[in-house]
XYZ file of C-alpha atoms in Angstrom:
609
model
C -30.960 33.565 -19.130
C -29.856 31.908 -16.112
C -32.018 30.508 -13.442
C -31.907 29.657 -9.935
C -32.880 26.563 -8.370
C -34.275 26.530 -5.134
C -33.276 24.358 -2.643
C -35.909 21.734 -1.631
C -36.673 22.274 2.376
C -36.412 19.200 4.403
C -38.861 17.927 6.498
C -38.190 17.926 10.109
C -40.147 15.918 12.597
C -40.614 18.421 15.902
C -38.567 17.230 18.792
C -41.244 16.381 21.940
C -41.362 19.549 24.159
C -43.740 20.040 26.842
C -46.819 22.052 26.270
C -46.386 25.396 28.665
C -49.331 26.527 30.009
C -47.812 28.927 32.672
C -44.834 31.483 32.358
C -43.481 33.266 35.644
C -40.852 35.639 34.762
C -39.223 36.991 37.782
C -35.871 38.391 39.454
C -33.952 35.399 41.324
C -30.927 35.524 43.436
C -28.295 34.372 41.669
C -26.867 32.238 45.054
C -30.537 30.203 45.151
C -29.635 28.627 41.310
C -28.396 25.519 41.051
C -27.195 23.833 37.444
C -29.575 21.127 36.749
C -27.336 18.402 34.825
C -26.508 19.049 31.108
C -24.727 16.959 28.905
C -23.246 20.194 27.596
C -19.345 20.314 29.525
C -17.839 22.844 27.755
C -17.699 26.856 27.078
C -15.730 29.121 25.354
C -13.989 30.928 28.294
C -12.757 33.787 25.687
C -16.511 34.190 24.505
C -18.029 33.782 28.225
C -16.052 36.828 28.832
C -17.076 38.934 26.031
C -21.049 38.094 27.009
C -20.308 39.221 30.713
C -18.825 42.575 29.505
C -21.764 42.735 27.039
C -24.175 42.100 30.255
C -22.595 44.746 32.158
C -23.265 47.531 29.147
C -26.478 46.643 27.836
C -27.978 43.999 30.784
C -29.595 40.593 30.016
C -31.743 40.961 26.991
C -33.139 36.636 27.187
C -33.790 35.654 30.587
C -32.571 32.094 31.458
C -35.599 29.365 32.318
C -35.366 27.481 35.641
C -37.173 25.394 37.302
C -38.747 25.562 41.199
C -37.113 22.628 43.004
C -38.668 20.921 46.444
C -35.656 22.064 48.695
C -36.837 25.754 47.643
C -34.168 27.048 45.300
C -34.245 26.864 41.687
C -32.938 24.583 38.975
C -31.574 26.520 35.793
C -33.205 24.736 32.660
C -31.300 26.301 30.280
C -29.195 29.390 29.417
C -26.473 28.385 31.395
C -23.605 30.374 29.503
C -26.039 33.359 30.755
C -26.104 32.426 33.713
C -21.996 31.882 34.093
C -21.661 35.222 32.333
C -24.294 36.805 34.797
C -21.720 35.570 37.739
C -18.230 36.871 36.184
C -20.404 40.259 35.523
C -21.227 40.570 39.166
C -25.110 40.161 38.983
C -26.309 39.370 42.463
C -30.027 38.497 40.574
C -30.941 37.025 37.183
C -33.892 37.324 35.120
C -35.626 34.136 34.995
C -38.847 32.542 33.409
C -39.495 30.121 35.798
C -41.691 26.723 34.909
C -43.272 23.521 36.211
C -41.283 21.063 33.985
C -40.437 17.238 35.058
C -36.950 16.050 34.799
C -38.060 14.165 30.594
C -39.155 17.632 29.817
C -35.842 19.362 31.133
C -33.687 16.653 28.804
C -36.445 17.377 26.370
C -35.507 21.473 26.573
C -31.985 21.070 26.628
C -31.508 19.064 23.730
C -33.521 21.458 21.270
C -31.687 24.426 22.389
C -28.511 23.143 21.898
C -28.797 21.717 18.706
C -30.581 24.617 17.710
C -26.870 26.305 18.467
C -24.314 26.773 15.790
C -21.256 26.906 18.363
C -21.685 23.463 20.285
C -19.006 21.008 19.755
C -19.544 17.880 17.836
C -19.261 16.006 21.169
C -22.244 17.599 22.778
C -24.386 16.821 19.643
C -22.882 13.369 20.600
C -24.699 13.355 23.497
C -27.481 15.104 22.234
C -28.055 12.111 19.928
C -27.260 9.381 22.418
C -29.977 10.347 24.166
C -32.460 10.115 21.670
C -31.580 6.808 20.922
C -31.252 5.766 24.313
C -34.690 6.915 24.067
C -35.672 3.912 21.634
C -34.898 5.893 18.640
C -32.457 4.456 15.412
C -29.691 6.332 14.224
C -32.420 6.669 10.834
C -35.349 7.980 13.478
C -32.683 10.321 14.699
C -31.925 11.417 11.036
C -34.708 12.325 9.943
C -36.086 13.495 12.687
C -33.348 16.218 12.936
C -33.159 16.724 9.571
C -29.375 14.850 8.549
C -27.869 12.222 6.922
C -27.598 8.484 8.759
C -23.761 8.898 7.987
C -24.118 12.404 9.791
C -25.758 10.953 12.907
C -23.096 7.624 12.942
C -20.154 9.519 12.544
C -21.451 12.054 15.607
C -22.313 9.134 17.827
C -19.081 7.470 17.246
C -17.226 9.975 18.617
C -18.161 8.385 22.467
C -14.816 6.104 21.156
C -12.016 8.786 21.360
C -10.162 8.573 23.897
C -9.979 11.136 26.570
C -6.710 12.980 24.697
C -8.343 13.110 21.697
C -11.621 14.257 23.057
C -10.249 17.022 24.750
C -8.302 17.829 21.897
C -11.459 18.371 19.864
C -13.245 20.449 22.791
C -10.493 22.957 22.280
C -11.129 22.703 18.993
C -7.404 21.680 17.939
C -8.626 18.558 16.211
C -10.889 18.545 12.978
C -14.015 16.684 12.629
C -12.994 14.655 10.012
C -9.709 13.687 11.968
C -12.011 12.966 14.951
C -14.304 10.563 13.214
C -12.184 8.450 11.091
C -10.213 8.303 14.812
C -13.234 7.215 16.543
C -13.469 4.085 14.145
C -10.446 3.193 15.912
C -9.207 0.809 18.619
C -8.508 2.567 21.235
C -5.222 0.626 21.778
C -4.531 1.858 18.285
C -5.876 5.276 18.742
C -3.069 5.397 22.044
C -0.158 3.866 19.667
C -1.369 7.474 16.969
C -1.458 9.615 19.943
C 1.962 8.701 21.255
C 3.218 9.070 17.995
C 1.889 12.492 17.034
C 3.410 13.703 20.312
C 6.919 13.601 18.561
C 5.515 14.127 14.994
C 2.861 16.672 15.497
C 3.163 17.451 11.851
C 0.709 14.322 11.432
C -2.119 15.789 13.545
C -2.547 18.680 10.599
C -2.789 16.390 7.428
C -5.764 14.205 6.786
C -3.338 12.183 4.242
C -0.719 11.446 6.961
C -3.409 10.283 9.876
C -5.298 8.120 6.861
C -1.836 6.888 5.970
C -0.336 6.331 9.514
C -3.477 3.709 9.941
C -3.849 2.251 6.484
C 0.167 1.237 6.730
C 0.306 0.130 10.744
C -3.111 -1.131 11.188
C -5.803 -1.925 8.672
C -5.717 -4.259 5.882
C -7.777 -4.934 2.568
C -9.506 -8.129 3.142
C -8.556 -9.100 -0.011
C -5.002 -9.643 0.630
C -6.002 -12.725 3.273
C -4.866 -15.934 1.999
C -7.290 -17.849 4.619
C -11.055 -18.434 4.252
C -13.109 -15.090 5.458
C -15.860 -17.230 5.907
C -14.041 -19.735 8.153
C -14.800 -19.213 11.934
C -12.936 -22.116 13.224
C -9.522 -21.467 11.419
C -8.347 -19.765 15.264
C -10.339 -20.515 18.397
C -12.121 -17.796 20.136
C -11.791 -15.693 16.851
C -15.098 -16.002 14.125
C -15.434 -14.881 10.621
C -14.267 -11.999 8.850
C -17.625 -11.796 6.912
C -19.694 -11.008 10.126
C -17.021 -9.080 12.521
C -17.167 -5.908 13.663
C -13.746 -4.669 12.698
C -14.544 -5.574 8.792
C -15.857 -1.989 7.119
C -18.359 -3.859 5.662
C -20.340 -4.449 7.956
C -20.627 -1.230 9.645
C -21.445 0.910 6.140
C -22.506 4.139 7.694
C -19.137 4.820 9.198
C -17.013 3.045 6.773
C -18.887 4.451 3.296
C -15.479 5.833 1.795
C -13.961 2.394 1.892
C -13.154 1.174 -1.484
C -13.007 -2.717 -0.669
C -13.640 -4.595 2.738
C -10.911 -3.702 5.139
C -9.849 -5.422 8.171
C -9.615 -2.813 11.303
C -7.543 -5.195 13.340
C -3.635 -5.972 11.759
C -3.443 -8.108 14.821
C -6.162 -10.044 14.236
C -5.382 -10.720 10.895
C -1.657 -11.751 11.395
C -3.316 -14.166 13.938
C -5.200 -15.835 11.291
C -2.320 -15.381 8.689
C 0.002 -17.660 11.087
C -2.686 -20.153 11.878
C -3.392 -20.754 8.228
C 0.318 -20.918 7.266
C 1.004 -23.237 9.758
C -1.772 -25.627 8.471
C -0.598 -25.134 5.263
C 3.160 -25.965 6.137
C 2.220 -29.133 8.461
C 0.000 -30.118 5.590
C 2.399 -30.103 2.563
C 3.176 -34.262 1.314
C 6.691 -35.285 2.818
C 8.442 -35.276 -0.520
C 8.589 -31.638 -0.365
C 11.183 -29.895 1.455
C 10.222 -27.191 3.842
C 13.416 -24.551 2.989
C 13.468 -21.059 5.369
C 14.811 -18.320 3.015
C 17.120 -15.680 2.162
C 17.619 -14.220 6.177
C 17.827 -10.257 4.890
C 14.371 -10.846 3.924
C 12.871 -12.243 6.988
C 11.385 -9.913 9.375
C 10.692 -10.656 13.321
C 7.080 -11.795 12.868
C 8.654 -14.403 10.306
C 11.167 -15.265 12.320
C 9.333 -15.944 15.347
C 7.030 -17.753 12.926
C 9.712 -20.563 12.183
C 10.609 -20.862 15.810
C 6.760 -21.820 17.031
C 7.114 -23.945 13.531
C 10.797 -25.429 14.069
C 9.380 -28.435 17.126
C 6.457 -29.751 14.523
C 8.885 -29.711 10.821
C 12.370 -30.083 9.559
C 13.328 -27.017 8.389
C 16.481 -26.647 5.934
C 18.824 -23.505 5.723
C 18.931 -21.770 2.182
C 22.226 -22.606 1.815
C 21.019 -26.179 1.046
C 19.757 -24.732 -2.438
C 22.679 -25.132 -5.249
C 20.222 -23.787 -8.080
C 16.756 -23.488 -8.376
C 15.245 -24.583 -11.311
C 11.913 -22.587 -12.578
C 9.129 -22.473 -15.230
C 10.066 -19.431 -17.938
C 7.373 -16.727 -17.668
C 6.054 -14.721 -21.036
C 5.066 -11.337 -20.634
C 4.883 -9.910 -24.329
C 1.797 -8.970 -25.514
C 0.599 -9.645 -29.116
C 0.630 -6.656 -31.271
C -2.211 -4.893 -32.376
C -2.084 -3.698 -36.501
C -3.652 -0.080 -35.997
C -4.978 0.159 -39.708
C -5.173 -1.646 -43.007
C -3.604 0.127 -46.320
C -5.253 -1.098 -49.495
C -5.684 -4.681 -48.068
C -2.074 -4.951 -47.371
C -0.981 -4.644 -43.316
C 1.277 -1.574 -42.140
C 5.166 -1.790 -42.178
C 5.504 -1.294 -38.915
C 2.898 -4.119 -37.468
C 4.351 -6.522 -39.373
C 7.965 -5.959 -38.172
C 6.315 -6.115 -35.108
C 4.638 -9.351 -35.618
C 7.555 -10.748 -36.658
C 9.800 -9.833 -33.427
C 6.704 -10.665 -31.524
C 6.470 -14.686 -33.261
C 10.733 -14.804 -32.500
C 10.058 -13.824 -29.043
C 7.290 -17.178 -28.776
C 9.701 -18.995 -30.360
C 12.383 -18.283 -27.881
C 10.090 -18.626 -25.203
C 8.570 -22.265 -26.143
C 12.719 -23.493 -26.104
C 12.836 -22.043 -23.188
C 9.837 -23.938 -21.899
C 11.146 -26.977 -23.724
C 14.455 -27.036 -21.473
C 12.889 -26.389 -18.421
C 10.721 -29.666 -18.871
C 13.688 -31.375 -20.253
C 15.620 -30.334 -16.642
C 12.859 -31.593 -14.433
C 12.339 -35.160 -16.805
C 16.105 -36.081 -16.544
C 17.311 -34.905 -13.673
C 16.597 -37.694 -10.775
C 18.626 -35.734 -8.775
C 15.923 -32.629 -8.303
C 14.200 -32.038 -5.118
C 10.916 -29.991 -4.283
C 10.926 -27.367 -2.019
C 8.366 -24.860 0.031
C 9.965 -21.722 1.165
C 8.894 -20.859 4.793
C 10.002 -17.820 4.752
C 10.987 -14.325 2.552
C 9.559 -13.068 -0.512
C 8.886 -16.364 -1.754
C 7.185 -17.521 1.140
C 4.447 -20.373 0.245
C 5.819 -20.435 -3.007
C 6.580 -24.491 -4.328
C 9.592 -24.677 -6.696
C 12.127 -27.185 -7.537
C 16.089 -27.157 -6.846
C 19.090 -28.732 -6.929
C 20.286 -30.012 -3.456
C 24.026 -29.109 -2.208
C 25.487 -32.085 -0.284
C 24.205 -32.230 2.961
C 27.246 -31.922 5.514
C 24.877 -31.810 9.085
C 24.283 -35.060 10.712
C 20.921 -35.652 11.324
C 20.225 -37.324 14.634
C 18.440 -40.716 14.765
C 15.023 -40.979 14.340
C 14.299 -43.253 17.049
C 11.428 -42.175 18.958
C 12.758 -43.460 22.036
C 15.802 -41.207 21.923
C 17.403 -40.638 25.422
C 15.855 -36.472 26.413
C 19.292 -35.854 28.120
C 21.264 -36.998 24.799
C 18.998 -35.107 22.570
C 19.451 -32.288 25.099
C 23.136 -32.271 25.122
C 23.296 -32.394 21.008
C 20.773 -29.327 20.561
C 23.089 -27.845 23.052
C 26.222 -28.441 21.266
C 24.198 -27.931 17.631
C 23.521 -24.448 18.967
C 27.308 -23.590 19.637
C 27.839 -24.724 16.398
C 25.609 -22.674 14.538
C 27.144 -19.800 16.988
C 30.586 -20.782 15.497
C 29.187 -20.786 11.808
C 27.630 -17.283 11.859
C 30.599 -15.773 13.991
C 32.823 -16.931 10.621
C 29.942 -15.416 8.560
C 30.320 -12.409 10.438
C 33.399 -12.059 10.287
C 33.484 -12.524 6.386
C 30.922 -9.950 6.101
C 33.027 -7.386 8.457
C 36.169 -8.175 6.514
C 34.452 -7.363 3.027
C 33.041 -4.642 4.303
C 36.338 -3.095 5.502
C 38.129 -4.275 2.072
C 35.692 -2.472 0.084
C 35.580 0.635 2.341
C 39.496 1.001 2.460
C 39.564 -0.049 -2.036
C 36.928 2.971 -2.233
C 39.502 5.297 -0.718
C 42.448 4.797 -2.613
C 42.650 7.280 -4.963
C 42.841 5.077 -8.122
C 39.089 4.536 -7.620
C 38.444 8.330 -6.488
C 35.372 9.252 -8.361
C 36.804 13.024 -9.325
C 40.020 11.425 -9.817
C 39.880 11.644 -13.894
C 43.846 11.506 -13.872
C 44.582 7.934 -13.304
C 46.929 6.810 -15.443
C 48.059 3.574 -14.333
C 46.472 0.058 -16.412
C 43.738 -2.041 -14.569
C 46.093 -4.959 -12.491
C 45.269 -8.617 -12.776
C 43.268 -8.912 -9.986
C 40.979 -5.977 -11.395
C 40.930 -7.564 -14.406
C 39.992 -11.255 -12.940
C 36.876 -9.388 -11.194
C 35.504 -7.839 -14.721
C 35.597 -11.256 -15.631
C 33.550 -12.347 -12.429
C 31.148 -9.523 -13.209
C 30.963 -10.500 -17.087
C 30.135 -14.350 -15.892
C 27.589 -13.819 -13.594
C 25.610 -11.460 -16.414
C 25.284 -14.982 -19.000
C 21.939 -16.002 -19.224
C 21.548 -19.189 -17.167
C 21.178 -22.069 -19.638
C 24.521 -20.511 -21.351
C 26.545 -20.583 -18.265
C 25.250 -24.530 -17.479
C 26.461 -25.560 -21.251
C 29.580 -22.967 -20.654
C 30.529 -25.144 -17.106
C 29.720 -28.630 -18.776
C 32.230 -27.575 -21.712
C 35.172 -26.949 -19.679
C 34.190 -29.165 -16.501
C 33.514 -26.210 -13.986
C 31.655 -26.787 -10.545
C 30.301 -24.586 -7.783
C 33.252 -25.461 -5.625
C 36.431 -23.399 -5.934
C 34.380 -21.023 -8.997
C 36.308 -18.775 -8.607
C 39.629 -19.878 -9.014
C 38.636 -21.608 -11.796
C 37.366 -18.723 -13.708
C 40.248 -17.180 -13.406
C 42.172 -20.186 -14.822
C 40.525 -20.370 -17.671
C 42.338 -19.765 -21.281
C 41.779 -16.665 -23.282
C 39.447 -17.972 -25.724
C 37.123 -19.238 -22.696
C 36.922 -16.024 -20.648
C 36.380 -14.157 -24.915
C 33.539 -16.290 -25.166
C 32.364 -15.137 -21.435
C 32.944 -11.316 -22.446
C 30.819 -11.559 -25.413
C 28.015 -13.699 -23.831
C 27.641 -11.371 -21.226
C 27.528 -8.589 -24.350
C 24.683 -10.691 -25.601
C 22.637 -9.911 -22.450
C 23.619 -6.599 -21.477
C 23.839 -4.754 -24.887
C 22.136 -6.306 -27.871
C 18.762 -5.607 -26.663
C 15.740 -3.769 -28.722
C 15.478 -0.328 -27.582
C 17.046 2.372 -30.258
C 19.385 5.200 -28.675
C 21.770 5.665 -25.871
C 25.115 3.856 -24.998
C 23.995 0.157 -26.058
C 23.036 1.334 -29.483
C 26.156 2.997 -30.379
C 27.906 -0.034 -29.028
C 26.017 -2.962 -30.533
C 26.571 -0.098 -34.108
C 30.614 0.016 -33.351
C 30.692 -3.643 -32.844
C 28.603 -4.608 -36.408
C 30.985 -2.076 -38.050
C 33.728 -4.365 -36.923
C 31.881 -7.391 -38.423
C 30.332 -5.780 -41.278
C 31.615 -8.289 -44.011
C 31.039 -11.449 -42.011
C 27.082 -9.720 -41.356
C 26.363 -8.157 -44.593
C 26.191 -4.738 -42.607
C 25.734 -2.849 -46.390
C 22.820 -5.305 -47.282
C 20.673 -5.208 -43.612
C 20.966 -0.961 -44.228
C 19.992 -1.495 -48.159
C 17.146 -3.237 -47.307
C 16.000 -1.272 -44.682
C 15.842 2.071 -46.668
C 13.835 0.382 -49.476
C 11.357 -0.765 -46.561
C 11.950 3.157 -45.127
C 11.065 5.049 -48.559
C 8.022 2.475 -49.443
C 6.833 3.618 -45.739
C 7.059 7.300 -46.069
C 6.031 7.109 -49.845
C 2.819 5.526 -48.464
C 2.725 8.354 -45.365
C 3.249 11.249 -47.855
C 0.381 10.405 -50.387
C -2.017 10.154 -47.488
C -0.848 13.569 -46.340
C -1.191 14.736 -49.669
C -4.962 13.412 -49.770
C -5.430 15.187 -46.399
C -3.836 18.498 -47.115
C -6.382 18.540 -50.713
C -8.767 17.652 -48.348
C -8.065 20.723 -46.338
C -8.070 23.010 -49.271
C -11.780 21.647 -50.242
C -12.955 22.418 -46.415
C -11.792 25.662 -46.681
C -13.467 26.631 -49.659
C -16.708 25.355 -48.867
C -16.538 27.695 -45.681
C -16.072 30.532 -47.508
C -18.858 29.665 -50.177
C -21.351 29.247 -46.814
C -24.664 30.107 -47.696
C -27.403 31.188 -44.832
C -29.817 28.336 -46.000
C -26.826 25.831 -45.339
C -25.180 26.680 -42.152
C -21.380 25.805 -41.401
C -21.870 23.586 -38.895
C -23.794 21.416 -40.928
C -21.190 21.279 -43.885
C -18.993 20.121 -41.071
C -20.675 17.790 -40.132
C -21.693 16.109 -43.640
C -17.829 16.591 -44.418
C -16.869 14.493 -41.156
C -19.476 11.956 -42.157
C -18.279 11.313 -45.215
C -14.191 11.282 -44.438
């Protein structure tokens, strides 16, 4: 049996309306009526239309209410859709109640009628409500007063924000509510830069998602991604903290309620403090460490603009000033976790697990071990700071190429017109060094476009039957190098005396049994890894085949299956034990007695397993 709850009424506190003592309900002209000023703008012309043909069949049923004014005409109160529907009808007269009312008691009138309407837009019960609290009511007097939620009443009085485009675009009811208010949190500046963009994708003025999206990508941000002090109101003049602003969501709760975490409402804003603090950060950092900008297809224009304001204060160094970088090893296996205990003795499978698990320490405490080793006895090291790029911030430590640029003298009393003249001619000569870049990057380009086309490299070209050439063979050995783990390749170069200058040529030099040892380190780390199946398996399988004497292939397989069939002799008696167990539970079902229901045997059964 079902029941229904009943909804509990809420308590409404009556709206102050005048206490009418005398009603006059007479025939006016409609040309002696004048609109006394309502807050209410809009109305339906479609629905205006359909009242004035209604008026014309069955008459006015609810006279209007006016008011007698001093000049001798009348001031209409309310019913002013009525009274516009009266006109396009072509009533000469109206039927009026008229009243003494003052002009508190019209507003008074006006605003319970037309919140007492289900039809009026959202901006009229705006204005509705921003009169009350013009009034000297809160936005909480205001809620309970008219029986809604404080987060009802905010998000209705925010709407005064939207710009005109999107305020006429809600009138004509083209724009949801929910669209409207999270809009009305808005800058307006921002709310122009959504509105210009909707006009060529007006797909984004439909979806909820895409508007929420469009903002949370181009102009908020989760205070929790600022790497300055919140609480700091001097880090940019003019500018105070993050903790108290208006623009945080946190401190305006009643419109900002479905925000997860503080967010930032201002991108702007918070770039401006992002570039202040970096700066300090930058001019701050101890002269032994290097300020280096970084890779340039990572930079974007804020950063770059960002090392131009920075470039008069620091000495920044290119990238290419970098040989190697040399960085601490990072561990990211987790310990594993032994799922049950058999008997007192650990599962097969944790403990081969274990095992690979205490290697993989092993491996990474040498690792650890040689980068220490690196940074102890290598004099030679520098610290850097990249300024720019995904590393931006980040401290690490390198190996310096030789410097080739001539550094001007560091005499403060250098002559301005010298200094001028060499920033002049160091500018033509970066010019000249990117032009060469360029055109390196143009010629590749075009060399790898045209090598696509031939038809030896055709991708439905399964015919080929001509062998690889030397030179394809010289860059398989390129692409084999540059796959060797990084403290191989340093031993590898020290062996056979190889530098950074020329690699290539060199590589190519080498003897056979150099670039065998190259193919089969780079097989180390590209094949022999630990996952089972696929194209590495069946190669890493093929290649202990061809080794099987020198690896005792027969005796890693023997020893495996006696470690297989002790594991699935274990599994099997358990499922044994279970499937007995089965057979018991299924009996005692069918032996049920009423004075022991089944649910209970279940129960005592689950207990004890």
């Amino acid at each position: 049996m079902s029941s229904t709850k009943k909804k509990k009424a809420v308590q409404l506190e009556p709206i102050d309306l005048p206490i009418l003592t005398s009603d006059e309900v007479k025939l006016i002209p409609i040309d002696l009526i004048d609109v006394i000023s309502n807050y209410r703008k809009y109305f339906n012309e479609e629905k205006t239309l359909e009242l004035a043909s209604n008026l014309q069949t069955n008459g006015l049923i609810h006279p209007v209410l006016c008011r007698m004014q001093n000049n001798g005409r009348y001031g209409l109160v309310s019913g002013e859709r009525r009274y516009r529907a009266s006109i396009l009808a072509g009533f000469t007269v109206i039927c009026s109640t008229v009243r003494d009312l003052s002009d508190e008691q019209v507003l008074d009138i006006q605003i319970s009628e037309n919140l007492q309407r289900e039809d009026t837009s959202p901006l009229e019960d705006c204005s509705a409500y921003q009169i009350l609290v013009d009034k000297g009511l809160s936005v909480n007097d205001v809620a309970l007063k008219l029986g809604k939620s404080p987060s009802f009443i905010a998000g209705r009085l925010s709407l005064v924000n939207l710009i005109d485009e999107f305020q006429q675009t809600l009138l004509e009811d083209k724009l949801p509510i929910t669209h409207a208010i999270y809009l009305s949190r808005q800058e307006k500046d921002n709310q122009n830069l959504y509105w210009n963009f909707i006009i060529s994708n007006p797909v984004y003025l439909g979806s909820f998602k895409n508007l929420k999206s469009f903002f949370e990508v181009q102009i908020e941000v989760p205070l929790s991604k600022a790497k300055f002090d919140k609480d700091d109101s001097n880090l940019v003049q003019g500018i105070g903290a993050c903790t108290n602003c208006i623009k945080n969501s946190a401190c305006n709760l009643s419109l900002f309620s479905d925000k997860s975490e503080d967010t930032c409402l201002d991108r702007k804003c918070f770039d401006i403090k992002t570039d202040a603090f970096e700066k300090n950060y930058f001019l701050s950092l101890p002269d032994d460490i290097l300020i280096v900008r970084g890779q340039r297809y990572y930079e974007d224009n804020s950063q770059i603009e960002f090392i131009k304001q920075l470039s008069e204060d620091l000495n920044i160094h290119e990238y290419d000033i970098i040989e190697r970088t040399v960085t601490l090893p990072v561990f990211n296996e987790e310990e594993p976790i032994p799922e049950e205990f058999e008997n007192g003795e650990l599962d097969e499978d944790y403990i081969e697990q274990l095992q690979e698990y205490k290697e993989a320490v092993l491996e990474h405490e040498k690792d650890v071990q040689e980068y220490h080793t690196v940074l102890n006895s290598s004099p030679e090291l520098n610290k850097g700071c990249f300024i720019s790029g995904k590393s931006k911030g980040q401290v690490f430590h390198f190996f310096k190429k030789e410097i080739v640029k001539t550094q001007l003298s560091e005499n403060n009393n250098i002559d301005p017109v010298l200094k001028a003249l060499n920033d002049r001619k160091d500018g033509h000569l970066q010019r000249i060094k990117r032009g060469l870049e360029i055109d390196a990057e143009k010629i590749h380009s075009a060399q790898a476009k045209k090598i696509k086309e031939l038809d030896y490299f055709n991708k439905d070209n399964f015919e080929v039957d001509s062998d690889l050439n030397e030179a394809e063979n010289n860059a398989i050995l390129i692409s084999m190098y540059q796959k060797i783990k990084w403290d191989v390749k340093e031993r590898f170069k020290k062996q056979y005396l190889i530098s950074e200058k020329d690699l290539f040529e060199q590589l190519i030099a080498l003897p056979k049994k150099a670039k065998t040892y190259i193919f089969r380190q780079a097989l180390l780390s590209c094949v022999f890894n630990e996952y089972i199946g696929g194209l590495d398996h069946s190669a890493v399988s093929s290649i202990a085949l061809s080794y099987s004497d020198q690896i005792g292939l027969s005796e890693i397989i023997e020893n495996q299956n006696k470690a297989k069939e002790k594991r699935e002799a274990s599994q099997t008696e358990k499922i044994y034990v279970i499937e007995r167990q089965i057979e018991q539970h299924l009996k005692s079902i069918n032996q049920t007695t009423s004075s022991q229901p089944s649910d209970k045997i279940i129960e005592s059964e689950l207990i004890e397993l």
